[in-house]
Coordinates of C-alpha atoms and ligand atoms in Angstrom, one line a residue:
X1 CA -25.9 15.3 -10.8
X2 CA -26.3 14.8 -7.2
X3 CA -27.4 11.4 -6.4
X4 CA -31.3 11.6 -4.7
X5 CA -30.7 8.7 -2.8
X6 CA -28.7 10.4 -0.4
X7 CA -29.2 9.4 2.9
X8 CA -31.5 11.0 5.1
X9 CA -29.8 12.9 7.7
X10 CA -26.0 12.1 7.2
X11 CA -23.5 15.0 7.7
X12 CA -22.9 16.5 4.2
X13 CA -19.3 18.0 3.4
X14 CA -18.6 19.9 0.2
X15 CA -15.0 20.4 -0.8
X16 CA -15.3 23.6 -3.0
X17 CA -12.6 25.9 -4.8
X18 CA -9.9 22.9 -5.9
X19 CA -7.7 24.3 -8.5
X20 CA -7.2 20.9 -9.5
X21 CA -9.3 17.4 -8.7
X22 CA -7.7 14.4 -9.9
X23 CA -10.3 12.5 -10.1
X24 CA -8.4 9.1 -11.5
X25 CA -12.6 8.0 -13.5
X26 CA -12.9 5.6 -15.7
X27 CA -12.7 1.7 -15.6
X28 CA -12.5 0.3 -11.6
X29 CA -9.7 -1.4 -13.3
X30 CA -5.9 -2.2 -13.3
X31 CA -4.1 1.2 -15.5
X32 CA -2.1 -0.2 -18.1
X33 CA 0.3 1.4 -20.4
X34 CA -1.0 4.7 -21.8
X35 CA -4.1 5.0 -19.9
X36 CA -1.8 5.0 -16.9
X37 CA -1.3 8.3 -17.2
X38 CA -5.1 8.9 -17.9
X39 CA -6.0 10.9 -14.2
X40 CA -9.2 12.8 -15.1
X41 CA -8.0 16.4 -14.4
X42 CA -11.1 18.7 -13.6
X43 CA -9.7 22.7 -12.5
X44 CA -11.7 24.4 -10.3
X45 CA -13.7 21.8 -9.2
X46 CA -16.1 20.9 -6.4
X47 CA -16.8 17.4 -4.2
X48 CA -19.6 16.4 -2.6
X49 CA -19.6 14.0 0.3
X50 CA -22.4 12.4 2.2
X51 CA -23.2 8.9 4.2
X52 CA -19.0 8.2 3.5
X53 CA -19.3 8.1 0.0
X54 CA -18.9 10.8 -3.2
X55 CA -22.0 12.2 -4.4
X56 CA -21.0 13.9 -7.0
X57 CA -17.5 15.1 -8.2
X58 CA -17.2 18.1 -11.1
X59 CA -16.6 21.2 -12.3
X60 CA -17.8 23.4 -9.3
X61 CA -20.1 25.9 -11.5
X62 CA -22.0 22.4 -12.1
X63 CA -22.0 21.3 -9.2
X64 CA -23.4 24.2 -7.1
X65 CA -26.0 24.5 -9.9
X66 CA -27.5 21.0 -8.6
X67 CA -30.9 21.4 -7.4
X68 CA -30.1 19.1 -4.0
X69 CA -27.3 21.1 -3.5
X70 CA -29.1 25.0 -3.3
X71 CA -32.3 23.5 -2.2
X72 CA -30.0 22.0 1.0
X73 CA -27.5 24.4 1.1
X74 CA -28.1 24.4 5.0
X75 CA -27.1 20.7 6.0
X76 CA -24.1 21.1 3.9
X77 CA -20.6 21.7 5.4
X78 CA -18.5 23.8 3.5
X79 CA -14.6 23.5 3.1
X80 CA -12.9 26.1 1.0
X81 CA -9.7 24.6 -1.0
X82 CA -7.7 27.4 -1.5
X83 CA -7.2 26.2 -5.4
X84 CA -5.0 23.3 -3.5
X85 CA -5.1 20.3 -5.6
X86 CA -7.4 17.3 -4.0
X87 CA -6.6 13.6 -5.2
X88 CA -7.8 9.9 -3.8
X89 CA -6.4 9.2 -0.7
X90 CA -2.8 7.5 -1.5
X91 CA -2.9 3.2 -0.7
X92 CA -0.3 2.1 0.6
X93 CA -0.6 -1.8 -0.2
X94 CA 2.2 -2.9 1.1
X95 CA 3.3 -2.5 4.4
X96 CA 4.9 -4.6 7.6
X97 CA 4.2 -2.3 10.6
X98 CA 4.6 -5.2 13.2
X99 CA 7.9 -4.1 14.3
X100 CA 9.3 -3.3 17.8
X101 CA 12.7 -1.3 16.8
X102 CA 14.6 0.2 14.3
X103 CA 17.7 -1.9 12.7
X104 CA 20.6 0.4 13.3
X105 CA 23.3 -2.4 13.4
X106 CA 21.9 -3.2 9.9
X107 CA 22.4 0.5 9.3
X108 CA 25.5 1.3 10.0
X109 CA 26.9 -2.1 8.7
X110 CA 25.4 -1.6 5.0
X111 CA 27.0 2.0 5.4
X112 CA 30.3 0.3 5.7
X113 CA 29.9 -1.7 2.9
X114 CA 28.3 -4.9 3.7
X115 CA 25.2 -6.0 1.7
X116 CA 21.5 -6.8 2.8
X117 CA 21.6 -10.4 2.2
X118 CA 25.2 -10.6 4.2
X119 CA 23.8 -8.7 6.9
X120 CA 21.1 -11.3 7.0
X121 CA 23.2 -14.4 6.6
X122 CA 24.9 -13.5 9.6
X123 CA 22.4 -13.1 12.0
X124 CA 21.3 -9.8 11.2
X125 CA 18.3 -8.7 9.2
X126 CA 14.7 -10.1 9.4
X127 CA 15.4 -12.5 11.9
X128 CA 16.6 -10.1 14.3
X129 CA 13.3 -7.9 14.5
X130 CA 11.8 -11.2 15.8
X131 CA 13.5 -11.4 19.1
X132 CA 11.9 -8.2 20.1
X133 CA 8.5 -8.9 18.7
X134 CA 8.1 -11.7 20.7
X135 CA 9.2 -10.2 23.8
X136 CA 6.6 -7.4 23.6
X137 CA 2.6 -7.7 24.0
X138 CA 0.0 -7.4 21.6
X139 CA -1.1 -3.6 22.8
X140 CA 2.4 -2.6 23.0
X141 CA 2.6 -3.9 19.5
X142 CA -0.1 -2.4 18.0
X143 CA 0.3 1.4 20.1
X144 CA 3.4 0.5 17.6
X145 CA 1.3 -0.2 14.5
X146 CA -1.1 3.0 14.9
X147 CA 2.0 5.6 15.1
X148 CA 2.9 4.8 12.1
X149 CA -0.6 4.2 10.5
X150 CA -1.3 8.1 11.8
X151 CA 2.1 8.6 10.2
X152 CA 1.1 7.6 6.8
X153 CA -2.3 9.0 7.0
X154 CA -0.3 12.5 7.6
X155 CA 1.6 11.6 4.0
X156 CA -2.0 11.5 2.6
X157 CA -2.5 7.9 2.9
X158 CA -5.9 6.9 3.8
X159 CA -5.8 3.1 2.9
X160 CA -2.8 0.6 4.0
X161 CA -2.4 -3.0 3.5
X162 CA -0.3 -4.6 6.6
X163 CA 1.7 -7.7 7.3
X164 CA 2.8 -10.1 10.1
X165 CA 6.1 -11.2 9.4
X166 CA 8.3 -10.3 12.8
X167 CA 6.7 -13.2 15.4
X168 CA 7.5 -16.5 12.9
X169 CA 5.3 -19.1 15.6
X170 CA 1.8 -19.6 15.5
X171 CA 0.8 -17.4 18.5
X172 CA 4.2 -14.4 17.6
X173 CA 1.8 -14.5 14.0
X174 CA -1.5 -14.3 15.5
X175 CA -0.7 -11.7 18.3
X176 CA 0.7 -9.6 15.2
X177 CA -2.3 -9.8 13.6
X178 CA -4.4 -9.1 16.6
X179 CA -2.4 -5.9 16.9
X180 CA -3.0 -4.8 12.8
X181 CA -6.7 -5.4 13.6
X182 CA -6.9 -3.4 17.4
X183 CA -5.2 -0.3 15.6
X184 CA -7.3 -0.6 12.6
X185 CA -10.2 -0.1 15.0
X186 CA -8.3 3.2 16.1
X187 CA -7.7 4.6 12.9
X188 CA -10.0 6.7 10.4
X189 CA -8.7 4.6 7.1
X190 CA -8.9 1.5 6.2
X191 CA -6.3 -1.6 7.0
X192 CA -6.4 -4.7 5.0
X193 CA -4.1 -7.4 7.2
X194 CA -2.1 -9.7 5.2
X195 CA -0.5 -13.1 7.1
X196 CA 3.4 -13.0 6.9
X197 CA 4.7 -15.9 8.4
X198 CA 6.6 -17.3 5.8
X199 CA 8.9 -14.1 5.8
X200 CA 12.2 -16.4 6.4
X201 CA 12.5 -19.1 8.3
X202 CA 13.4 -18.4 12.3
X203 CA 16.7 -19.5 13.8
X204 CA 14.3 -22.3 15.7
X205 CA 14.0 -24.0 11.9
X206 CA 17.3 -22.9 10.3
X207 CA 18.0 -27.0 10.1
X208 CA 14.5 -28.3 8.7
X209 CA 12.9 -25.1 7.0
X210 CA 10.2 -27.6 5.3
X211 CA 8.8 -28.5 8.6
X212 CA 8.8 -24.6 9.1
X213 CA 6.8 -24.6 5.9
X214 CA 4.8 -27.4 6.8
X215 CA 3.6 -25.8 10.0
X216 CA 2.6 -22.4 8.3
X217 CA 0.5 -24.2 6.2
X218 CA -1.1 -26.9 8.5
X219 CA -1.5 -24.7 11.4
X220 CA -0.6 -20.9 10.3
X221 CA -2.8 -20.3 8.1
X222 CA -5.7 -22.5 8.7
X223 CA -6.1 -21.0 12.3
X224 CA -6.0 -17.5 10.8
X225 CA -8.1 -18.2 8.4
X226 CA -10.9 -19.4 10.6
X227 CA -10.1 -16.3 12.8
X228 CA -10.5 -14.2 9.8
X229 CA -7.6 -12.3 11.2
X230 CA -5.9 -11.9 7.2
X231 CA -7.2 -11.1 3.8
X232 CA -4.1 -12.0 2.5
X233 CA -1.2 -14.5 2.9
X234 CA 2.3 -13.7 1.4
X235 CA 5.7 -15.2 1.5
X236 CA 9.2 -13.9 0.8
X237 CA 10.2 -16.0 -2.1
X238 CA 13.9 -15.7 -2.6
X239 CA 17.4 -17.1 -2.1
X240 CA 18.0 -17.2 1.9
X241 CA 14.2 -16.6 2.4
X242 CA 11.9 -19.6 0.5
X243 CA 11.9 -21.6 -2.9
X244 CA 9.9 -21.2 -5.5
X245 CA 8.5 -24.9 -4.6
X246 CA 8.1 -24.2 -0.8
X247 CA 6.2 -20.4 -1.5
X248 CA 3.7 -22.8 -4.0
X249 CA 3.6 -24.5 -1.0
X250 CA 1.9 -21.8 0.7
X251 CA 0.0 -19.9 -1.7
X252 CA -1.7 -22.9 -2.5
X253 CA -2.1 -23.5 1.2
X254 CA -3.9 -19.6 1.4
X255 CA -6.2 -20.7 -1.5
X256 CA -7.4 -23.9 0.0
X257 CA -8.2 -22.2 3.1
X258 CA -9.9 -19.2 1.3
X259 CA -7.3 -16.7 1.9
X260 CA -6.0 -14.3 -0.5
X261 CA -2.4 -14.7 -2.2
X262 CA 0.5 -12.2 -2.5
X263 CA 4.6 -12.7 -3.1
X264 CA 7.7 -10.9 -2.6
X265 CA 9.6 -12.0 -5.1
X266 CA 12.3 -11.2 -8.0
X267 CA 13.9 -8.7 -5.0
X268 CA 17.2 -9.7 -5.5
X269 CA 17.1 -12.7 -7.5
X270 CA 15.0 -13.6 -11.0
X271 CA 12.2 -16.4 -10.2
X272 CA 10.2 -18.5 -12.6
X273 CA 6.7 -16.6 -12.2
X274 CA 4.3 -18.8 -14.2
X275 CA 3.7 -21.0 -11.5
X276 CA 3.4 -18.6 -9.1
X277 CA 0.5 -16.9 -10.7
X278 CA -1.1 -19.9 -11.2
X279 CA -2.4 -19.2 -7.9
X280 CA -3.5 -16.2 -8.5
X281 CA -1.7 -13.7 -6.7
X282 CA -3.6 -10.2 -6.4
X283 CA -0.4 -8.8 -6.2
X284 CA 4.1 -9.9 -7.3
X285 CA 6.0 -7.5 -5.2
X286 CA 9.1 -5.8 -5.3
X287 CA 9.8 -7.0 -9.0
X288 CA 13.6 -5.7 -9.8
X289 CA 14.5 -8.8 -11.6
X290 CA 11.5 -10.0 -13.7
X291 CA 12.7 -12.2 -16.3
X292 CA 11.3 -11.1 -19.8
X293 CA 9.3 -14.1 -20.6
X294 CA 7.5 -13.3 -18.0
X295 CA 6.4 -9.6 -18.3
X296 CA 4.2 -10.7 -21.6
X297 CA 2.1 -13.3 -19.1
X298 CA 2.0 -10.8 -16.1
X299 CA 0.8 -8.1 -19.2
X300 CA -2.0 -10.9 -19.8
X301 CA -3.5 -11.4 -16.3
X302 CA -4.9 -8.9 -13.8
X303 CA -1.9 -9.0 -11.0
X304 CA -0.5 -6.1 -10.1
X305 CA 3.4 -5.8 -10.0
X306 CA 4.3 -3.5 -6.7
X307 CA 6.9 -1.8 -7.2
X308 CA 8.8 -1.1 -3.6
X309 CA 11.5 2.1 -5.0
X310 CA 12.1 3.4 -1.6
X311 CA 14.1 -0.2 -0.6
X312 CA 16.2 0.4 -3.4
X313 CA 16.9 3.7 -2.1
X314 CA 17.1 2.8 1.6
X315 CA 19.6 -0.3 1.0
X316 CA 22.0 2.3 -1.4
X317 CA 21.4 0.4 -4.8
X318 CA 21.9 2.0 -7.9
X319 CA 19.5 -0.1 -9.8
X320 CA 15.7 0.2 -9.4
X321 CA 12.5 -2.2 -10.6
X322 CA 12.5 -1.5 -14.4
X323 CA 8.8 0.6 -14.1
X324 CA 9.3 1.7 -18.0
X325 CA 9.0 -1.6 -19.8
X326 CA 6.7 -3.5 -17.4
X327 CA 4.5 -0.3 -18.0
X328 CA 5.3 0.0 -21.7
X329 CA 4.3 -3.6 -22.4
X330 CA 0.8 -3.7 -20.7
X331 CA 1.9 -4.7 -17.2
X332 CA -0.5 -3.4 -14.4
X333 CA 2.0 -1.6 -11.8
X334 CA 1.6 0.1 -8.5
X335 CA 3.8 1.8 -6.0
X336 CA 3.5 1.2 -1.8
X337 CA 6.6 2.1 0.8
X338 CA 7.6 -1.4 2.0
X339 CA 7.3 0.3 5.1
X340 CA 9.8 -2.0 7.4
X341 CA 12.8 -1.7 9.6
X342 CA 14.9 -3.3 7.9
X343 CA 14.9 -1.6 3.8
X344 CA 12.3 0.8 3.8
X345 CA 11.6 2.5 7.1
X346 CA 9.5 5.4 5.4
X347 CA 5.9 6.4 6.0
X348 CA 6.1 8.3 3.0
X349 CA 4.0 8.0 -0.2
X350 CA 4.9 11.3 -1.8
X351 CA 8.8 9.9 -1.2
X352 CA 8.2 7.0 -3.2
X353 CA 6.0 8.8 -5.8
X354 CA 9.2 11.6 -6.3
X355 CA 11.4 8.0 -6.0
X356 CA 9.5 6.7 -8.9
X357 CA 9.9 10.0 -11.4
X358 CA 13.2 10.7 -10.5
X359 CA 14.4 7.0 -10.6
X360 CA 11.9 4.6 -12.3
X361 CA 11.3 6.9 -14.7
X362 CA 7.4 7.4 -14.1
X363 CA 5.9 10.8 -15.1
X364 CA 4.2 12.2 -12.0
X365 CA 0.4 10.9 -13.6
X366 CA 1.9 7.5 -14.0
X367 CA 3.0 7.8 -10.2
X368 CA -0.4 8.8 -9.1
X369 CA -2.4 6.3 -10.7
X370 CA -0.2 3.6 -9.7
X371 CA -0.9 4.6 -6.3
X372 CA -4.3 5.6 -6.5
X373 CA -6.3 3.0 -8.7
X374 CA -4.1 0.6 -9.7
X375 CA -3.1 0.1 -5.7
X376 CA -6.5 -0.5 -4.9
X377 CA -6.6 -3.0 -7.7
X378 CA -3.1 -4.8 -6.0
X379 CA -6.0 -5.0 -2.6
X380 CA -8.7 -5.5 -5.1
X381 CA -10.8 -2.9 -3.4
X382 CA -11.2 -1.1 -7.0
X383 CA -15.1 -0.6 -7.0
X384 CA -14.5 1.4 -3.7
X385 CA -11.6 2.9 -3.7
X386 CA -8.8 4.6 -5.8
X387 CA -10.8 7.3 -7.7
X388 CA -12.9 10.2 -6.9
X389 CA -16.3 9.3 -8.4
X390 CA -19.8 9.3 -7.2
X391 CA -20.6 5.8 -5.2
X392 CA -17.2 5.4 -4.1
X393 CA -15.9 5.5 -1.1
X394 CA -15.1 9.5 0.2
X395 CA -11.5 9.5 1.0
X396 CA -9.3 12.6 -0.7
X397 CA -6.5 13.7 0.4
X398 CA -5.8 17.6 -0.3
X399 CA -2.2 19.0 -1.0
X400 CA -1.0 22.3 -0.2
X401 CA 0.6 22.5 -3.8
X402 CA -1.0 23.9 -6.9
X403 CA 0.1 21.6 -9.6
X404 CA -0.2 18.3 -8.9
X405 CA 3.2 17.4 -10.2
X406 CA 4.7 19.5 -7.4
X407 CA 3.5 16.0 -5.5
X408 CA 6.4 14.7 -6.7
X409 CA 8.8 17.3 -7.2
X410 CA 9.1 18.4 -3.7
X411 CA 10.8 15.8 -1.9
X412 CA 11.3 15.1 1.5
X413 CA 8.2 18.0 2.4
X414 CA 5.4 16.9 3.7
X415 CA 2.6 19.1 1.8
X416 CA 0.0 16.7 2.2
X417 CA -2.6 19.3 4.3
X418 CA -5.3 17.7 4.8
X419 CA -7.6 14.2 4.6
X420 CA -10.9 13.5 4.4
X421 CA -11.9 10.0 5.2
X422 CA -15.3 8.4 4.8
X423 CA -16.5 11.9 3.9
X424 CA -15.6 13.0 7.4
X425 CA -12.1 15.5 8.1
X426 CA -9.9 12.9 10.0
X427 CA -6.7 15.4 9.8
X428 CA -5.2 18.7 9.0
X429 CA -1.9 20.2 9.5
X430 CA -1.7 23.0 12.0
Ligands
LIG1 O1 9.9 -6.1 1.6 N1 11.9 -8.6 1.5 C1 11.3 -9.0 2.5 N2 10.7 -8.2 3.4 C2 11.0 -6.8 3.5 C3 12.2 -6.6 4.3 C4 12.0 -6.9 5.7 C5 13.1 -6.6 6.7 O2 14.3 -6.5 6.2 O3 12.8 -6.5 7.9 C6 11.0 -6.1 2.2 O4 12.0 -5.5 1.8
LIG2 FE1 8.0 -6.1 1.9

């Protein structure tokens, strides 16, 4: 079972006695529709780790019969479970952690009464997170960016996509993504940077948003491309953000420099997706208000609708992206926090897992996969990451719970206990 490849002297770490190993096997593929709840349950199971990756993942009375295993017993490092339940690490794929403070105004105004998009309209929402963004420095920024990275890592996240979005000029952008990239290099996971700068047009543009447009995509994105500082560009397509015609714009600006594409999109308003995915998003975000000729094209391709439930929640709506029928009729979907100050400030994957049972509808499997495997599809790192199986990458994350649906049925407690990432403990509780 074990593979004999192994490397040569690497630090060995077996997770034995899990009551329950959701492994998540099969296809490195987006989960659709039945086989989303498909999470490859092993009890009492064993993990073996070695050189970063799994080695071999079963049930544990097989797995300590492996002749590698008893013949190097010795250079193994043993971690007994408990019968806790061990799952992928959780990805987060979509995040925007560039952010100096929390919007309290905002806060207290939508507690009164007044709605996200009138807060914004009057000089209040995204816009005024950039003001303090591009007051402070890049390590200030990203000492910013790696609390809450070690944040979510404590929620059992162990892979997080982040975005620019708060700086809005070419250097506010670049210094953001500088800061993404100097945390990454402080943090066990993995962070996979995504350029932001069409998030809304700044104050300095409000009059002529298409030169705005125009210089994210002459200048933006070319220079950040060549930096390599983004896997991904995305833009806020909505009413008071950008058209459908001026977010083509960019995504087809991404693709021509080599960039990846992403949207927000359908948030508050329905948008014509078809020609958005002619450019091939990985991932269609937020999705509250897909209109229903669409959901039979987004069931055809491979991009992955995010759903964001904890913005629902944060901004006080009663409605939430309609999980049930994208999922019923073949659509790939994933889950992430939408981490942000301004309609999701949660580090929190278990939150938005409970969120997505309890309002979307989502039996606690569907949950998991959707942020397991199907969220590494929305990063397209699905032949690494997403499920526990030998050659990928060793990232778990172990929960002090013994049925893995108490995941999601204990809200707002942290049981996450432990991680384990690239086959090495990078946290425990206590
Ligand atoms: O995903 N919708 C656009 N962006 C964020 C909100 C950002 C903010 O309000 O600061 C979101 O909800
Ligand atoms: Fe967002």
């Amino acid at each position: 079972m074990v593979k004999k490849n192994a490397p040569a002297s690497p630090c060995y770490l077996l997770l034995a006695n899990i009551g329950q190993l959701l492994t998540l096997r099969g296809e490195s593929a987006p989960r659709r529709g039945r086989a989303l709840s498909e999470i490859g349950i092993i009890e009492d199971a064993a993990v073996l780790c070695g050189g970063g990756k799994i080695l071999a993942a079963g049930p544990q009375r097989e797995l300590l019969r492996d002749p590698w295993l008893k013949t190097n017993r010795k250079k193994v490092q043993e971690l007994d479970c408990q019968k806790r339940v061990v799952i992928p690490g959780l990805i987060d794929c979509h995040t925007h952690p560039v952010f100096a403070e929390p919007r309290l105004v905002d806060f207290e105004k939508r507690i009164s009464g007044a709605g996200y998009e009138e807060i914004a309209a009057a000089g209040g929402g995204i816009r005024s997170s950039v003001t303090a963004v591009r007051r402070l420095s890049r390590g200030e920024l990203s000492t910013k960016v790696l609390t809450a990275l070690n944040a979510m890592l404590e929620q059992g996240t162990s892979v997080v996509e982040a975005k620019s979005g708060y700086g809005l000029t070419l250097e506010d952008e670049v210094k953001s993504l500088e800061a993404i990239r100097d945390a990454a290099r402080h943090w066990p996971g993995e962070v996979v940077a995504t350029l932001l700068a069409a998030h809304v047009v700044p104050q300095e543009y409000a009059k002529k948003p298409n030169e705005y447009v125009r210089m994210v995509c002459d200048e933006i994105i070319p220079l950040v491309a060549r930096k390599k500082l983004a896997q991904y560009v995305d833009v806020f397509c909505e009413r008071g953000a950008f058209t459908q015609e001026q977010s083509e714009r960019v995504l087809a600006a991404a693709r021509k420099y080599g960039v990846g594409t992403r949207a927000h999109v359908c948030q508050f308003t329905a948008a014509n997706l078809g020609p958005l995915l002619q450019h091939q998003p990985a991932s269609l975000d937020h999705m509250d208000c897909v209109q229903p000729e669409d959901i039979s094209l987004l069931a055809r391709g491979d991009t992955v609708a995010v759903l964001l439930p904890g913005a629902n929640y944060f901004l006080g709506h009663s409605n939430y992206p309609d999980a049930r029928r994208l999922i019923d009729a073949s659509v790939p979907v994933a889950l992430a926090t939408d981490y942000n100050p301004g309609t999701s400030p949660t580090p929190s994957m278990p939150f938005v897992i409970s969120l997505a049972c309890t309002h979307m509808k989502m039996s606690p499997a569907e949950a998991i996969a959707a942020t397991t495997i199907n969220a590494a599809c929305a990063l397209r790192l699905q032949a690494r990451k997403g499920s526990i199986e030998a050659g990928k990458d060793a990232d778990l994350a172990v929960f002090d719970v013994n049925d893995y649906r108490e995941i999601a049925y204990w809200f707002a407690w942290d049981r996450c206990d432990r991680m384990i990432v690239a086959g090495q403990p990078a946290w425990s509780r206590g």
